[in-house]
mmCIF file of N, CA and C in Angstrom:
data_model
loop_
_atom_site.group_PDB
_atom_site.id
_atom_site.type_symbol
_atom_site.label_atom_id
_atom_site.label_comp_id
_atom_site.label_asym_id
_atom_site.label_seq_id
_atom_site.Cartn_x
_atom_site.Cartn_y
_atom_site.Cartn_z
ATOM 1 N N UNK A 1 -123.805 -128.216 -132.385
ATOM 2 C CA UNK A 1 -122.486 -127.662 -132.650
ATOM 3 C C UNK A 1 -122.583 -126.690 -133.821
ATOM 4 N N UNK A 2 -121.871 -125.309 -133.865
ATOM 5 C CA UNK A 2 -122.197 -124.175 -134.590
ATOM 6 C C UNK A 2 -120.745 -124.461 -135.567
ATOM 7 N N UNK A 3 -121.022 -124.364 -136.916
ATOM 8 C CA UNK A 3 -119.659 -124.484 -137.589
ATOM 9 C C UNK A 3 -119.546 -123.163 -138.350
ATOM 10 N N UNK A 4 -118.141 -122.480 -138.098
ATOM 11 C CA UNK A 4 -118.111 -121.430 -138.346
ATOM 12 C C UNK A 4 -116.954 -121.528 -139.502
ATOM 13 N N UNK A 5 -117.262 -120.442 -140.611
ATOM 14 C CA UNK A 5 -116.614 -120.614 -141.566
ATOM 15 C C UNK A 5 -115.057 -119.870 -141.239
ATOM 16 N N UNK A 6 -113.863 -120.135 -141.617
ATOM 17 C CA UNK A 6 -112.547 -119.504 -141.235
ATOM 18 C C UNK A 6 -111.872 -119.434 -142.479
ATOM 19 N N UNK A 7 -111.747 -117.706 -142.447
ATOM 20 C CA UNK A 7 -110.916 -117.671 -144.039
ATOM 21 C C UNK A 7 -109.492 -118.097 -143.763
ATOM 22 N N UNK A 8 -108.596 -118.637 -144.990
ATOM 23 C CA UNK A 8 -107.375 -118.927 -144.456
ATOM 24 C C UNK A 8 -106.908 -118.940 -145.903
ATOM 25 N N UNK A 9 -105.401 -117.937 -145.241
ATOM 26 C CA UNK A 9 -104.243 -117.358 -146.423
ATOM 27 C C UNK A 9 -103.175 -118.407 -147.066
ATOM 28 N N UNK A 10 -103.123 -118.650 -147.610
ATOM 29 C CA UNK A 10 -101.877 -119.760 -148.180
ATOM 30 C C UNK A 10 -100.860 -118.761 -148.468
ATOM 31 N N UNK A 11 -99.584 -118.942 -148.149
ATOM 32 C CA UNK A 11 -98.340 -118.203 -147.952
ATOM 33 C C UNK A 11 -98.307 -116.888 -148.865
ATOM 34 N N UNK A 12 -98.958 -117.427 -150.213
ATOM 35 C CA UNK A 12 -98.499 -116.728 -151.664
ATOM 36 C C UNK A 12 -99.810 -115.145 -151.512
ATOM 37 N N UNK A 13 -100.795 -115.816 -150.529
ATOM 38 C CA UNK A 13 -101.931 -114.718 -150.426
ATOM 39 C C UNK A 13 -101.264 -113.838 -149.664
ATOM 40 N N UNK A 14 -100.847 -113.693 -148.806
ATOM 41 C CA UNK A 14 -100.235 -114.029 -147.536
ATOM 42 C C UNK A 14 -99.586 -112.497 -147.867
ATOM 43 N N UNK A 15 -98.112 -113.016 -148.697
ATOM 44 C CA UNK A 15 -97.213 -112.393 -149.030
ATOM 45 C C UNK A 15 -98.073 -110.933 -149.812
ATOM 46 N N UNK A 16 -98.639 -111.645 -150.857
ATOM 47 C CA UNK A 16 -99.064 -110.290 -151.705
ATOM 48 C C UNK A 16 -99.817 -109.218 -150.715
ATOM 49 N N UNK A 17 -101.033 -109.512 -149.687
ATOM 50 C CA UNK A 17 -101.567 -108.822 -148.953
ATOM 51 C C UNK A 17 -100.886 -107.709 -148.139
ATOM 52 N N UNK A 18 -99.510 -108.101 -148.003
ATOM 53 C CA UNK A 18 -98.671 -107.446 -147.147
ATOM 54 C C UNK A 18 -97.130 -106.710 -148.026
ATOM 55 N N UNK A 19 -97.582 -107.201 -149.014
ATOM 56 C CA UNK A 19 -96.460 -107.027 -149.925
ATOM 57 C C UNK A 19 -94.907 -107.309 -149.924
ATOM 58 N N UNK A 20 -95.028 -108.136 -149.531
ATOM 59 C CA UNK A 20 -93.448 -109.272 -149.153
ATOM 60 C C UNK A 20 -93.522 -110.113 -149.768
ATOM 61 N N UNK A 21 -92.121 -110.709 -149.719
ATOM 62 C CA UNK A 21 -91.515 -111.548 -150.741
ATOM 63 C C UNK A 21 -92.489 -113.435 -149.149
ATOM 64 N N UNK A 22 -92.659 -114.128 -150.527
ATOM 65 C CA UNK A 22 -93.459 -115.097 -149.636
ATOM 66 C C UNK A 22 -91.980 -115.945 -148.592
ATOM 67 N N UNK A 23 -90.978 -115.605 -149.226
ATOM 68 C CA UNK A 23 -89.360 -115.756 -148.560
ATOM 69 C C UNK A 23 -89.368 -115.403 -147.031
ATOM 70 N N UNK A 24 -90.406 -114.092 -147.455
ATOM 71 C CA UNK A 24 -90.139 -113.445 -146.089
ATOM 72 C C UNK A 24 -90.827 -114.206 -144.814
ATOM 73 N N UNK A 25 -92.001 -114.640 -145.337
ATOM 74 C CA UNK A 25 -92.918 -115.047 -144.434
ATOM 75 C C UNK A 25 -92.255 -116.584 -143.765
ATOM 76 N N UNK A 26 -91.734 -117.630 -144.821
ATOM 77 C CA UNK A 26 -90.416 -118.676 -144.342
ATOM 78 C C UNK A 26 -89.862 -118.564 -143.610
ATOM 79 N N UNK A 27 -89.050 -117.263 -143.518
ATOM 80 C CA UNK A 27 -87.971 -116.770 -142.693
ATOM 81 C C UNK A 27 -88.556 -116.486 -141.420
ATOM 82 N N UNK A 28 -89.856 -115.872 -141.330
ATOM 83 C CA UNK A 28 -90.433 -115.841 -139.938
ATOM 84 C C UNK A 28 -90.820 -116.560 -139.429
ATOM 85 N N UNK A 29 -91.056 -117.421 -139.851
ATOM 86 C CA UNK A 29 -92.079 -119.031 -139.504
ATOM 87 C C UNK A 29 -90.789 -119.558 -138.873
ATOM 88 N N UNK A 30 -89.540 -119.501 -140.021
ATOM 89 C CA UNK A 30 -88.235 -120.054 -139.209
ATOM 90 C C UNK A 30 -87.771 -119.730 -138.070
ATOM 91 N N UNK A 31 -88.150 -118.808 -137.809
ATOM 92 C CA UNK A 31 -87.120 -117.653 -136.600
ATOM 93 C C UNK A 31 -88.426 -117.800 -135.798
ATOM 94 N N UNK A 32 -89.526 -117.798 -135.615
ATOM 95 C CA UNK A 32 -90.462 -117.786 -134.518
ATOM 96 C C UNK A 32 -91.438 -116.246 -134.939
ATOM 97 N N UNK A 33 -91.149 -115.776 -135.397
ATOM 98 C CA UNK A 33 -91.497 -114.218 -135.735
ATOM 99 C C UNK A 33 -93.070 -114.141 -136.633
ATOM 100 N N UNK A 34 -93.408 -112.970 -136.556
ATOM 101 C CA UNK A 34 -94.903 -113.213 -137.752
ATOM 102 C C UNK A 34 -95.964 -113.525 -136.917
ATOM 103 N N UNK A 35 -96.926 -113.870 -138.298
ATOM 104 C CA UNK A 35 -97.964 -114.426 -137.455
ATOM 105 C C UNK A 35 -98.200 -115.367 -137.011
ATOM 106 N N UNK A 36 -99.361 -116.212 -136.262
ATOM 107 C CA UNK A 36 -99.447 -117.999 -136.120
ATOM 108 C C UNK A 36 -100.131 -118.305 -137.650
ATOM 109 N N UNK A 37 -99.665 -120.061 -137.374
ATOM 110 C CA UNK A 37 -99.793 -120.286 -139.013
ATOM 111 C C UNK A 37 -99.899 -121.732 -138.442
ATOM 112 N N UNK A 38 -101.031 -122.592 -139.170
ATOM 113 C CA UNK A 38 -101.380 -123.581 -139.001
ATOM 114 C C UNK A 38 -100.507 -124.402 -140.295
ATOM 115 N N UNK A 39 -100.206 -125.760 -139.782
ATOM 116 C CA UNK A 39 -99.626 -127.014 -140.578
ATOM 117 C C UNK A 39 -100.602 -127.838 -140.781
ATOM 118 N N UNK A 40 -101.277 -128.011 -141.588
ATOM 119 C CA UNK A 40 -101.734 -129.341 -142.053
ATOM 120 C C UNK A 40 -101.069 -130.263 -142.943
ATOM 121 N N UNK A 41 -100.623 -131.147 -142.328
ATOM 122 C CA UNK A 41 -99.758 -132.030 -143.580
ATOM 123 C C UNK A 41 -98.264 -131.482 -143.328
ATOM 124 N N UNK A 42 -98.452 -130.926 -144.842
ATOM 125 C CA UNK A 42 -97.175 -130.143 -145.422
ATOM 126 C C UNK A 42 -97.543 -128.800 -145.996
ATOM 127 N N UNK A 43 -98.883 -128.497 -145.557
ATOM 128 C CA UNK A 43 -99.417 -127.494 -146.168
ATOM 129 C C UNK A 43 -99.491 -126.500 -144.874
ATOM 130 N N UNK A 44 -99.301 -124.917 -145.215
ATOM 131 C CA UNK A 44 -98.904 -124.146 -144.513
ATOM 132 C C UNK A 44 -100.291 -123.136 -144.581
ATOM 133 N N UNK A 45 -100.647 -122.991 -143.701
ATOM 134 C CA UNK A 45 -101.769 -121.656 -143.825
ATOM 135 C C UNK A 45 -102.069 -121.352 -142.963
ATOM 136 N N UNK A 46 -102.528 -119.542 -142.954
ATOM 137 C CA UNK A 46 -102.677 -118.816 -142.029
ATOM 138 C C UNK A 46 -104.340 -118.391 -142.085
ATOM 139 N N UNK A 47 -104.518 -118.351 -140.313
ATOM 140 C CA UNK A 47 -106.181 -118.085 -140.421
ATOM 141 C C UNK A 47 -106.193 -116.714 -140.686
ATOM 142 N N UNK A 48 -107.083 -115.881 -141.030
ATOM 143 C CA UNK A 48 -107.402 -114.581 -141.098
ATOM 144 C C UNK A 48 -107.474 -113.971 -139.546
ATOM 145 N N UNK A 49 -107.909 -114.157 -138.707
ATOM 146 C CA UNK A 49 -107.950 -114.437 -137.235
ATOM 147 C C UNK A 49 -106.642 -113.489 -136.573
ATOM 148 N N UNK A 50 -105.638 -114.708 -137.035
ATOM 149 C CA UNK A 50 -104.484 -114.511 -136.338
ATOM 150 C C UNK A 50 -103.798 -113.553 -137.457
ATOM 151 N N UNK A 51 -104.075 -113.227 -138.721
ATOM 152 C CA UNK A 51 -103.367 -112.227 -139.489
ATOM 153 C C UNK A 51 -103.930 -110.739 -139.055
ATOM 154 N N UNK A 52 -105.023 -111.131 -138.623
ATOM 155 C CA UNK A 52 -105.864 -109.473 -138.174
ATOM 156 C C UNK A 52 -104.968 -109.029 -136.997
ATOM 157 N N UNK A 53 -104.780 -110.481 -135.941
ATOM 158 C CA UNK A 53 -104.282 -109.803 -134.634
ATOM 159 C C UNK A 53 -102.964 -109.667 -134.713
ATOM 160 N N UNK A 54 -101.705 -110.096 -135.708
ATOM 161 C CA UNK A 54 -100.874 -109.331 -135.746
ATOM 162 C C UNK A 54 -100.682 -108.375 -136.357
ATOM 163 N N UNK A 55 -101.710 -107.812 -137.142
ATOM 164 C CA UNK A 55 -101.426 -106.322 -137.939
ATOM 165 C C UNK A 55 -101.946 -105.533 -136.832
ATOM 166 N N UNK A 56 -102.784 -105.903 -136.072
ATOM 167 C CA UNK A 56 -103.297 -104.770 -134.260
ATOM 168 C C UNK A 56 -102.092 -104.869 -133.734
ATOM 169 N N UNK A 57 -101.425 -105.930 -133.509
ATOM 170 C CA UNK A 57 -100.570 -105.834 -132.790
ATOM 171 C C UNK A 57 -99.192 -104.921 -132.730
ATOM 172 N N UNK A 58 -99.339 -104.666 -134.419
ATOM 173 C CA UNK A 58 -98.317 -103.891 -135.588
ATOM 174 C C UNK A 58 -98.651 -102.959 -135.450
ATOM 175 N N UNK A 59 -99.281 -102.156 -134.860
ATOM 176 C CA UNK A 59 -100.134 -100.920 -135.314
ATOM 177 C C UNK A 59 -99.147 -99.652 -134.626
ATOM 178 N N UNK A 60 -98.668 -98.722 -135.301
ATOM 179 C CA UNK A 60 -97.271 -97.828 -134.595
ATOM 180 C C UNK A 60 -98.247 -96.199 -134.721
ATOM 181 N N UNK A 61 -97.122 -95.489 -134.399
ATOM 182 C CA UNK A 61 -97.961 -94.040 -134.005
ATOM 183 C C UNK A 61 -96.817 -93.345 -134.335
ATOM 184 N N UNK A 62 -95.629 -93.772 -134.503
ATOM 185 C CA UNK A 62 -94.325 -93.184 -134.382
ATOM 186 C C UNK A 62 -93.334 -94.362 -134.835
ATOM 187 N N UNK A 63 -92.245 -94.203 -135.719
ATOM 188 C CA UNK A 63 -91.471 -95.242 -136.819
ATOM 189 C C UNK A 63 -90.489 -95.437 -135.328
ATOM 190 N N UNK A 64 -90.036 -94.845 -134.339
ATOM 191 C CA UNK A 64 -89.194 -94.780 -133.449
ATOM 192 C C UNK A 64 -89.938 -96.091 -132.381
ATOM 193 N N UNK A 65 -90.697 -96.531 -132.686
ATOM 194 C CA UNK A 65 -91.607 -97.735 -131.431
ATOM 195 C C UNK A 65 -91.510 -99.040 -132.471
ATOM 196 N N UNK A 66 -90.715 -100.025 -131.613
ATOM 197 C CA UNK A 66 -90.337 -101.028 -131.964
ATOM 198 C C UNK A 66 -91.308 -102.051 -131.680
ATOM 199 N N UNK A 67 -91.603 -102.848 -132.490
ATOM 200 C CA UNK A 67 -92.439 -104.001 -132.238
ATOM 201 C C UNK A 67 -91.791 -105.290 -131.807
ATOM 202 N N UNK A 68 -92.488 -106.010 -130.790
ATOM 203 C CA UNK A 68 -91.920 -107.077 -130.477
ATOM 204 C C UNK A 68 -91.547 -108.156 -131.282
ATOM 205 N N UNK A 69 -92.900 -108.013 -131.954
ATOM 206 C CA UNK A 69 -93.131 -109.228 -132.905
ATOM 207 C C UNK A 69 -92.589 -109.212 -134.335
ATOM 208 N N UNK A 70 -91.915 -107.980 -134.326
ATOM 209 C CA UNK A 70 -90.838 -107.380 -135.964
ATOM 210 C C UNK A 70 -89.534 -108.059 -135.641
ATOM 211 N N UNK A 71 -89.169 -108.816 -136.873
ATOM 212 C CA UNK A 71 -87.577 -108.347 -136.667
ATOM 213 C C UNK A 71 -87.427 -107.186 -136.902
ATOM 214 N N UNK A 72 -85.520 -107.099 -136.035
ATOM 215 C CA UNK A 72 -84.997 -105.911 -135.893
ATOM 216 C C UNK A 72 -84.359 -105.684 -136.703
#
């Protein structure tokens, strides 16, 4: 079995990387929105993984193209 190392953001990394209030990232977790985000416990963290594939997923060409995965 191959064990692979997985970086992972705790909310407060999270926030600064993207430059939002870590409020913001709550609010998406609440509403379904954002990225996936693992629970352990009571502890909240995001893999690097799934933060890469929603900033691809984010990726615009034009401010007029709405993202699914944005609130509106």
């Amino acid at each position: 079995m191959e064990f692979r190392m997985t970086t992972h953001f705790h909310q407060v990394e999270l926030a600064r990387r993207w430059k939002l209030s870590p409020r913001t990232l709550e609010r998406w977790r609440w509403t379904g929105e954002g990225p996936k985000f693992v629970k352990l416990g009571g502890r909240v963290v995001y893999r690097l993984e799934d933060v890469e594939a929603f900033e691809r997923d984010n990726v615009r060409t034009s401010t007029g193209n709405v993202a699914s995965s944005l609130p509106r």
